[in-house]
Structure formats: C-alpha cells, structure tokens
Amino acid sequence: MAKRTKAKRETKSKKMTLKMAQNCVELTLDGKHRLDLSFKGVTAVPKCVQKLFHMAEVDLSRNMIRKFPDFIAQFIKMTVLDLHSNCLEELPVAISYLQNLKVLNLCNNRLTSLPSELGLLNKLQTLNLGLNQLEALPASIGALEELRHIGLSDNRFTRLPGCLLKLKKLESIKMDRNPIIAEKIPTEKPGPQRFVIFIFAAIFFLMGLFISCGFNDTIYPPFHVDVNYTIKHTDLKKWSGRDSYVSVQGKEVGCTQTAKNYNCYCKINCKKVR
C-alpha cells in the first residue's frame, strides 16, 4: 500500500521539463503558436513555461492549478488564455500586463473575487467566469470597452452587476443558475400633468355620452319585475316607441337579460344596448 501511495504522489508531483513543454506547442490555422498543457495533472504552472513567452495562445485547462504565477506578465503577445477547470482561488495582479489578451476563460474554478487590474485588459472581448463563487464584479470591468461576451453562470450573484451597463459593445451575458433576487419596480406616482390629462379625458368622455344619449331623457315610473322574468325588447315598447335600454339598480342590462325582483325603469333617446 505504501508503494502505491508513493507512486501516486510521484505522478501528481511529476515535473515538466522544457523539452516536454515544447513538444506541446502547436501551430494554429492562422499561423500562431499555441501551447497546449491541458490534462497534464499539474498543480502549479511549470517554471519552464516562462521560456515560451512568445506563445500567442496558452491552454492550461483541466489541471489542478491553485495559484497562477506572476511571470505570466512576460506573455505580452498572448491573445488567448484558457484556465478553466482548475483550482484557482485568486488571480495575480500581473495579469494586467497581458494587453493583447482577447479571450480569457476562468470557468470552473474557486474564485471568490477578481482584481481590479482586470479592467486594464483593453482588448479583451470574451470573459468566461462561470462556475465560480463570485458575488460581485470589480467596477473596473466597466472599462473593458471591447468586451462582447461575458459568462457569469453558476455563481452567487443576486443581481446584474451595474458595471456591465457601461459596456456599449456587450452582446451577450450568461447569468444562468444564480440566486437572482427579483426587485420590486417602484410604481410611478401620477404627476400633475397626468392628472390634468385624465380630467380632460373624462370631460370629453362625458360630453360624448350626453351627445349620444340626448339631454331630453324621459324617466318613466318604475315597474316591478317578477322573479326569473325575462325582459324583452317588445316589453320596453310599452314605455317608449324608440330604442331604449333597461337599468337595474343603476346598472345597464341587455334586452334579453333576466331581472330578479328589482325596480326597473327605462330611458328613451338612448342607444340600444346589444
């Protein structure tokens, strides 16, 4: 058992030489050098990597890296940095030196905060921070004028970070599976202008009503309707030869509605209720 344990430890702590790292360099379709050190089982970024500072793309994903070294500042030509699926708890301030960085993938780590220097990456277009433990973003993120895509899914955000509202070129925001709190939208109290408009609208409505009904309405004596008696238009002609309507306790009812023990009266010179 002791030998197996030692063998496992040796596998985890296996050092990577410069030659091994050089064998992981690829050439992309657009002629850029890409260093692929994913799935290497390393717990720290090999020191020999700093000699490959001319890399345009670096992939250190799917390892067990806990801390990112400061010598990353030497990779000034880097445009893509992939660190997803590691154990990172923080980012070094030196990351601000990567002025040509366009894509930064920090998904699936243990980040609880980000350095404000991240806002100095002027050319950054894609930032993936999903599957971390972030509750807020530094205000400096609002200075990333070229940012187009940001991933914040599976974090601890309770609301949309306000700094993102400053990003004019932002095209997509992913915030799935966050404990977003629904904020109540305050109801706007009607101002004096709206009140005046309402008054005028009410006046015009009443004027139209009087014009359509006429001012010479005749109210006939009330009559009693028995239970379940159906009022018909022919019955109304007993009171008026014109189109009329019946009002039951102040409410208009149609000519085929059923009235139940209410005192009813009819008005003339009014439009027929259909």
mmCIF file of C-alpha atoms in Angstrom:
data_model
loop_
_atom_site.group_PDB
_atom_site.id
_atom_site.type_symbol
_atom_site.label_atom_id
_atom_site.label_comp_id
_atom_site.label_asym_id
_atom_site.label_seq_id
_atom_site.Cartn_x
_atom_site.Cartn_y
_atom_site.Cartn_z
ATOM 1 C CA MET A 1 0.000 0.000 0.000
ATOM 2 C CA ALA A 2 2.849 2.354 0.862
ATOM 3 C CA LYS A 3 4.458 1.803 -2.539
ATOM 4 C CA ARG A 4 1.200 2.571 -4.359
ATOM 5 C CA THR A 5 0.724 5.757 -2.334
ATOM 6 C CA LYS A 6 4.244 6.899 -3.176
ATOM 7 C CA ALA A 7 3.660 6.116 -6.848
ATOM 8 C CA LYS A 8 0.515 8.242 -6.877
ATOM 9 C CA ARG A 9 2.321 11.125 -5.195
ATOM 10 C CA GLU A 10 5.136 10.899 -7.699
ATOM 11 C CA THR A 11 2.611 11.028 -10.550
ATOM 12 C CA LYS A 12 0.934 14.128 -9.110
ATOM 13 C CA SER A 13 4.194 15.936 -8.418
ATOM 14 C CA LYS A 14 5.800 14.964 -11.703
ATOM 15 C CA LYS A 15 7.839 17.845 -13.056
ATOM 16 C CA MET A 16 7.593 19.049 -16.596
ATOM 17 C CA THR A 17 10.768 19.838 -18.457
ATOM 18 C CA LEU A 18 11.203 22.483 -21.128
ATOM 19 C CA LYS A 19 11.513 19.805 -23.779
ATOM 20 C CA MET A 20 8.204 18.273 -22.702
ATOM 21 C CA ALA A 21 6.541 21.674 -22.868
ATOM 22 C CA GLN A 22 8.000 22.368 -26.303
ATOM 23 C CA ASN A 23 6.516 19.115 -27.562
ATOM 24 C CA CYS A 24 3.087 20.507 -26.612
ATOM 25 C CA VAL A 25 3.419 23.532 -28.900
ATOM 26 C CA GLU A 26 1.048 23.541 -31.854
ATOM 27 C CA LEU A 27 0.611 25.782 -34.848
ATOM 28 C CA THR A 28 -2.876 27.176 -35.373
ATOM 29 C CA LEU A 29 -4.520 27.576 -38.766
ATOM 30 C CA ASP A 30 -3.729 31.267 -38.790
ATOM 31 C CA GLY A 31 -0.040 30.597 -38.105
ATOM 32 C CA LYS A 32 0.052 31.331 -34.355
ATOM 33 C CA HIS A 33 1.863 29.283 -31.736
ATOM 34 C CA ARG A 34 -0.364 27.511 -29.233
ATOM 35 C CA LEU A 35 0.840 25.836 -26.045
ATOM 36 C CA ASP A 36 -1.490 23.018 -25.010
ATOM 37 C CA LEU A 37 -0.804 21.821 -21.454
ATOM 38 C CA SER A 38 -4.321 20.651 -20.680
ATOM 39 C CA PHE A 39 -4.889 17.323 -18.869
ATOM 40 C CA LYS A 40 -1.310 17.243 -17.553
ATOM 41 C CA GLY A 41 -2.261 16.759 -13.908
ATOM 42 C CA VAL A 42 -0.049 19.635 -12.733
ATOM 43 C CA THR A 43 -0.808 21.526 -9.512
ATOM 44 C CA ALA A 44 1.258 24.549 -10.498
ATOM 45 C CA VAL A 45 2.302 26.194 -13.737
ATOM 46 C CA PRO A 46 5.707 24.708 -14.671
ATOM 47 C CA LYS A 47 8.515 27.259 -14.375
ATOM 48 C CA CYS A 48 9.935 26.163 -17.705
ATOM 49 C CA VAL A 49 6.851 27.633 -19.381
ATOM 50 C CA GLN A 50 8.137 31.168 -18.869
ATOM 51 C CA LYS A 51 10.721 30.496 -21.566
ATOM 52 C CA LEU A 52 7.884 30.088 -24.028
ATOM 53 C CA PHE A 53 6.709 33.660 -23.548
ATOM 54 C CA HIS A 54 6.279 34.150 -27.302
ATOM 55 C CA MET A 55 3.148 31.922 -27.310
ATOM 56 C CA ALA A 56 0.003 33.541 -28.712
ATOM 57 C CA GLU A 57 -2.352 31.007 -27.094
ATOM 58 C CA VAL A 58 -1.896 29.068 -23.843
ATOM 59 C CA ASP A 59 -4.186 26.247 -22.692
ATOM 60 C CA LEU A 60 -3.711 25.144 -19.071
ATOM 61 C CA SER A 61 -7.236 23.849 -18.601
ATOM 62 C CA ARG A 62 -8.309 20.686 -16.760
ATOM 63 C CA ASN A 63 -5.445 20.604 -14.287
ATOM 64 C CA MET A 64 -5.221 21.226 -10.535
ATOM 65 C CA ILE A 65 -3.523 24.610 -10.561
ATOM 66 C CA ARG A 66 -4.214 26.588 -7.382
ATOM 67 C CA LYS A 67 -2.136 29.685 -7.986
ATOM 68 C CA PHE A 68 -1.191 31.464 -11.160
ATOM 69 C CA PRO A 69 2.426 32.732 -11.224
ATOM 70 C CA ASP A 70 3.441 36.339 -11.654
ATOM 71 C CA PHE A 71 5.745 35.502 -14.567
ATOM 72 C CA ILE A 72 2.605 35.463 -16.691
ATOM 73 C CA ALA A 73 3.355 39.166 -17.185
ATOM 74 C CA GLN A 74 6.071 38.142 -19.671
ATOM 75 C CA PHE A 75 3.491 36.732 -22.111
ATOM 76 C CA ILE A 76 2.734 40.110 -23.662
ATOM 77 C CA LYS A 77 1.892 38.565 -27.063
ATOM 78 C CA MET A 78 -0.754 36.239 -25.665
ATOM 79 C CA THR A 79 -4.266 36.641 -27.118
ATOM 80 C CA VAL A 80 -5.976 33.533 -25.655
ATOM 81 C CA LEU A 81 -5.579 32.173 -22.105
ATOM 82 C CA ASP A 82 -7.589 29.122 -21.078
ATOM 83 C CA LEU A 83 -7.540 28.235 -17.365
ATOM 84 C CA HIS A 84 -10.908 26.582 -16.978
ATOM 85 C CA SER A 85 -11.419 23.566 -14.691
ATOM 86 C CA ASN A 86 -8.619 24.232 -12.213
ATOM 87 C CA CYS A 87 -8.498 25.115 -8.514
ATOM 88 C CA LEU A 88 -7.693 28.820 -8.779
ATOM 89 C CA GLU A 89 -8.742 30.888 -5.771
ATOM 90 C CA GLU A 90 -7.342 34.211 -6.952
ATOM 91 C CA LEU A 91 -5.737 35.927 -9.916
ATOM 92 C CA PRO A 92 -2.415 37.761 -9.796
ATOM 93 C CA VAL A 93 -2.306 41.492 -10.398
ATOM 94 C CA ALA A 94 0.300 40.760 -13.074
ATOM 95 C CA ILE A 95 -2.488 39.622 -15.400
ATOM 96 C CA SER A 96 -2.998 43.289 -16.267
ATOM 97 C CA TYR A 97 0.202 43.154 -18.375
ATOM 98 C CA LEU A 98 -1.499 40.940 -20.963
ATOM 99 C CA GLN A 99 -2.542 43.914 -23.051
ATOM 100 C CA ASN A 100 -3.155 41.827 -26.195
ATOM 101 C CA LEU A 101 -5.440 39.320 -24.477
ATOM 102 C CA LYS A 102 -8.767 38.860 -26.265
ATOM 103 C CA VAL A 103 -10.122 35.658 -24.693
ATOM 104 C CA LEU A 104 -9.862 34.754 -21.003
ATOM 105 C CA ASN A 105 -11.502 31.559 -19.758
ATOM 106 C CA LEU A 106 -11.606 31.180 -15.953
ATOM 107 C CA CYS A 107 -14.644 28.937 -15.822
ATOM 108 C CA ASN A 108 -14.953 26.186 -13.184
ATOM 109 C CA ASN A 109 -12.521 27.421 -10.547
ATOM 110 C CA ARG A 110 -12.808 28.636 -6.947
ATOM 111 C CA LEU A 111 -12.638 32.369 -7.473
ATOM 112 C CA THR A 112 -14.393 34.487 -4.854
ATOM 113 C CA SER A 113 -13.140 37.851 -6.114
ATOM 114 C CA LEU A 114 -11.293 39.426 -9.004
ATOM 115 C CA PRO A 115 -8.513 42.037 -9.013
ATOM 116 C CA SER A 116 -9.475 45.489 -10.197
ATOM 117 C CA GLU A 117 -6.498 45.319 -12.574
ATOM 118 C CA LEU A 118 -8.588 43.028 -14.757
ATOM 119 C CA GLY A 119 -10.194 46.178 -16.107
ATOM 120 C CA LEU A 120 -6.900 47.138 -17.762
ATOM 121 C CA LEU A 121 -7.222 44.446 -20.436
ATOM 122 C CA ASN A 122 -8.310 46.906 -23.097
ATOM 123 C CA LYS A 123 -8.582 44.372 -25.934
ATOM 124 C CA LEU A 124 -10.493 41.689 -24.039
ATOM 125 C CA GLN A 125 -13.554 40.510 -25.983
ATOM 126 C CA THR A 126 -14.619 37.298 -24.215
ATOM 127 C CA LEU A 127 -14.539 36.705 -20.457
ATOM 128 C CA ASN A 128 -15.848 33.439 -19.001
ATOM 129 C CA LEU A 129 -16.271 33.405 -15.205
ATOM 130 C CA GLY A 130 -18.908 30.698 -14.903
ATOM 131 C CA LEU A 131 -18.873 28.021 -12.179
ATOM 132 C CA ASN A 132 -17.065 30.069 -9.546
ATOM 133 C CA GLN A 133 -18.053 31.629 -6.228
ATOM 134 C CA LEU A 134 -18.294 35.255 -7.273
ATOM 135 C CA GLU A 135 -20.807 37.589 -5.665
ATOM 136 C CA ALA A 136 -19.724 40.793 -7.380
ATOM 137 C CA LEU A 137 -17.509 42.174 -10.128
ATOM 138 C CA PRO A 138 -14.973 44.974 -9.712
ATOM 139 C CA ALA A 139 -16.193 48.298 -11.021
ATOM 140 C CA SER A 140 -13.192 48.388 -13.365
ATOM 141 C CA ILE A 141 -14.895 45.776 -15.562
ATOM 142 C CA GLY A 142 -16.928 48.663 -16.897
ATOM 143 C CA ALA A 143 -13.766 49.958 -18.571
ATOM 144 C CA LEU A 144 -13.473 46.922 -20.890
ATOM 145 C CA GLU A 145 -14.741 48.768 -23.939
ATOM 146 C CA GLU A 146 -14.121 45.861 -26.345
ATOM 147 C CA LEU A 147 -15.893 43.224 -24.235
ATOM 148 C CA ARG A 148 -18.617 41.447 -26.202
ATOM 149 C CA HIS A 149 -19.328 38.236 -24.277
ATOM 150 C CA ILE A 150 -19.260 37.544 -20.561
ATOM 151 C CA GLY A 151 -20.224 34.342 -18.751
ATOM 152 C CA LEU A 152 -21.363 34.566 -15.120
ATOM 153 C CA SER A 153 -23.428 31.390 -14.821
ATOM 154 C CA ASP A 154 -23.376 29.257 -11.664
ATOM 155 C CA ASN A 155 -22.067 31.905 -9.289
ATOM 156 C CA ARG A 156 -23.566 33.784 -6.339
ATOM 157 C CA PHE A 157 -24.822 36.941 -7.986
ATOM 158 C CA THR A 158 -28.073 38.273 -6.587
ATOM 159 C CA ARG A 159 -28.446 40.978 -9.236
ATOM 160 C CA LEU A 160 -26.962 42.062 -12.528
ATOM 161 C CA PRO A 161 -23.619 43.831 -11.918
ATOM 162 C CA GLY A 162 -24.090 47.513 -12.623
ATOM 163 C CA CYS A 163 -20.672 47.844 -14.268
ATOM 164 C CA LEU A 164 -21.927 45.818 -17.243
ATOM 165 C CA LEU A 165 -24.349 48.593 -18.167
ATOM 166 C CA LYS A 166 -21.380 50.727 -19.215
ATOM 167 C CA LEU A 167 -20.232 48.246 -21.875
ATOM 168 C CA LYS A 168 -21.625 49.513 -25.171
ATOM 169 C CA LYS A 169 -20.292 46.626 -27.295
ATOM 170 C CA LEU A 170 -21.545 43.870 -24.991
ATOM 171 C CA GLU A 171 -23.612 41.339 -26.953
ATOM 172 C CA SER A 172 -24.325 38.503 -24.506
ATOM 173 C CA ILE A 173 -24.463 37.960 -20.749
ATOM 174 C CA LYS A 174 -24.901 34.478 -19.313
ATOM 175 C CA MET A 175 -26.232 34.509 -15.747
ATOM 176 C CA ASP A 176 -27.981 31.149 -15.507
ATOM 177 C CA ARG A 177 -28.308 29.458 -12.123
ATOM 178 C CA ASN A 178 -27.563 32.463 -9.944
ATOM 179 C CA PRO A 179 -29.660 33.364 -6.862
ATOM 180 C CA ILE A 180 -31.083 36.446 -8.556
ATOM 181 C CA ILE A 181 -33.429 38.403 -6.313
ATOM 182 C CA ALA A 182 -36.440 39.845 -8.101
ATOM 183 C CA GLU A 183 -36.501 43.535 -7.258
ATOM 184 C CA LYS A 184 -39.836 45.305 -6.989
ATOM 185 C CA ILE A 185 -40.237 48.031 -9.537
ATOM 186 C CA PRO A 186 -41.457 51.166 -7.769
ATOM 187 C CA THR A 187 -44.771 52.370 -9.113
ATOM 188 C CA GLU A 188 -44.625 55.842 -10.523
ATOM 189 C CA LYS A 189 -46.998 58.242 -8.855
ATOM 190 C CA PRO A 190 -49.114 60.181 -11.319
ATOM 191 C CA GLY A 191 -47.808 63.706 -11.661
ATOM 192 C CA PRO A 192 -49.906 66.854 -12.075
ATOM 193 C CA GLN A 193 -49.653 66.675 -15.880
ATOM 194 C CA ARG A 194 -51.102 63.179 -15.986
ATOM 195 C CA PHE A 195 -53.864 64.248 -13.618
ATOM 196 C CA VAL A 196 -54.847 67.158 -15.901
ATOM 197 C CA ILE A 197 -54.859 64.833 -18.931
ATOM 198 C CA PHE A 198 -57.086 62.420 -17.041
ATOM 199 C CA ILE A 199 -59.549 65.197 -16.154
ATOM 200 C CA PHE A 200 -59.783 66.364 -19.776
ATOM 201 C CA ALA A 201 -60.259 62.789 -20.993
ATOM 202 C CA ALA A 202 -63.088 62.298 -18.502
ATOM 203 C CA ILE A 203 -64.760 65.541 -19.611
ATOM 204 C CA PHE A 204 -64.622 64.572 -23.293
ATOM 205 C CA PHE A 205 -65.977 61.122 -22.460
ATOM 206 C CA LEU A 206 -68.975 62.591 -20.604
ATOM 207 C CA MET A 207 -69.637 65.079 -23.401
ATOM 208 C CA GLY A 208 -69.719 62.265 -25.933
ATOM 209 C CA LEU A 209 -72.051 60.299 -23.703
ATOM 210 C CA PHE A 210 -74.509 63.200 -23.383
ATOM 211 C CA ILE A 211 -74.414 63.877 -27.113
ATOM 212 C CA SER A 212 -75.176 60.264 -27.981
ATOM 213 C CA CYS A 213 -77.957 59.917 -25.401
ATOM 214 C CA GLY A 214 -79.534 63.331 -25.699
ATOM 215 C CA PHE A 215 -80.390 65.788 -22.981
ATOM 216 C CA ASN A 216 -84.170 65.358 -23.098
ATOM 217 C CA ASP A 217 -84.369 61.956 -21.462
ATOM 218 C CA THR A 218 -87.704 60.910 -20.004
ATOM 219 C CA ILE A 219 -87.679 58.691 -16.939
ATOM 220 C CA TYR A 220 -90.831 56.633 -16.712
ATOM 221 C CA PRO A 221 -92.315 55.379 -13.470
ATOM 222 C CA PRO A 222 -90.602 52.289 -12.081
ATOM 223 C CA PHE A 223 -92.182 48.917 -12.662
ATOM 224 C CA HIS A 224 -91.711 45.696 -10.775
ATOM 225 C CA VAL A 225 -90.387 42.553 -12.485
ATOM 226 C CA ASP A 226 -91.236 39.187 -11.046
ATOM 227 C CA VAL A 227 -88.625 36.548 -10.245
ATOM 228 C CA ASN A 228 -86.991 34.965 -13.311
ATOM 229 C CA TYR A 229 -88.944 37.242 -15.631
ATOM 230 C CA THR A 230 -87.075 37.869 -18.854
ATOM 231 C CA ILE A 231 -87.182 41.431 -20.124
ATOM 232 C CA LYS A 232 -87.787 41.565 -23.845
ATOM 233 C CA HIS A 233 -87.463 44.443 -26.222
ATOM 234 C CA THR A 234 -91.162 44.161 -27.027
ATOM 235 C CA ASP A 235 -91.968 44.847 -23.368
ATOM 236 C CA LEU A 236 -89.980 48.060 -23.478
ATOM 237 C CA LYS A 237 -92.191 49.384 -26.242
ATOM 238 C CA LYS A 238 -94.956 49.748 -23.682
ATOM 239 C CA TRP A 239 -92.979 52.626 -22.241
ATOM 240 C CA SER A 240 -91.312 54.017 -25.354
ATOM 241 C CA GLY A 241 -91.609 53.636 -29.075
ATOM 242 C CA ARG A 242 -87.900 54.344 -29.525
ATOM 243 C CA ASP A 243 -84.785 52.324 -28.872
ATOM 244 C CA SER A 244 -84.416 52.009 -25.127
ATOM 245 C CA TYR A 245 -82.462 50.177 -22.506
ATOM 246 C CA VAL A 246 -83.255 48.914 -19.015
ATOM 247 C CA SER A 247 -81.242 49.826 -15.939
ATOM 248 C CA VAL A 248 -81.422 47.510 -12.926
ATOM 249 C CA GLN A 249 -80.399 49.287 -9.746
ATOM 250 C CA GLY A 250 -78.263 51.697 -11.719
ATOM 251 C CA LYS A 251 -76.627 49.012 -13.902
ATOM 252 C CA GLU A 252 -77.413 48.636 -17.575
ATOM 253 C CA VAL A 253 -78.760 45.271 -18.686
ATOM 254 C CA GLY A 254 -79.430 43.966 -22.184
ATOM 255 C CA CYS A 255 -82.855 43.378 -23.615
ATOM 256 C CA THR A 256 -82.633 39.628 -23.037
ATOM 257 C CA GLN A 257 -81.203 39.695 -19.524
ATOM 258 C CA THR A 258 -83.127 38.225 -16.587
ATOM 259 C CA ALA A 259 -84.154 40.591 -13.806
ATOM 260 C CA LYS A 260 -84.926 39.249 -10.346
ATOM 261 C CA ASN A 261 -87.173 41.351 -8.081
ATOM 262 C CA TYR A 262 -85.620 44.694 -8.937
ATOM 263 C CA ASN A 263 -87.367 48.011 -9.501
ATOM 264 C CA CYS A 264 -86.601 48.820 -13.133
ATOM 265 C CA TYR A 265 -87.048 51.906 -15.252
ATOM 266 C CA CYS A 266 -86.214 52.756 -18.823
ATOM 267 C CA LYS A 267 -84.894 55.844 -20.569
ATOM 268 C CA ILE A 268 -85.611 56.946 -24.087
ATOM 269 C CA ASN A 269 -83.377 58.759 -26.597
ATOM 270 C CA CYS A 270 -80.556 56.368 -25.774
ATOM 271 C CA LYS A 271 -78.716 53.924 -27.940
ATOM 272 C CA LYS A 272 -79.921 50.363 -27.844
ATOM 273 C CA VAL A 273 -77.782 48.053 -25.741
ATOM 274 C CA ARG A 274 -76.702 44.995 -27.722
#
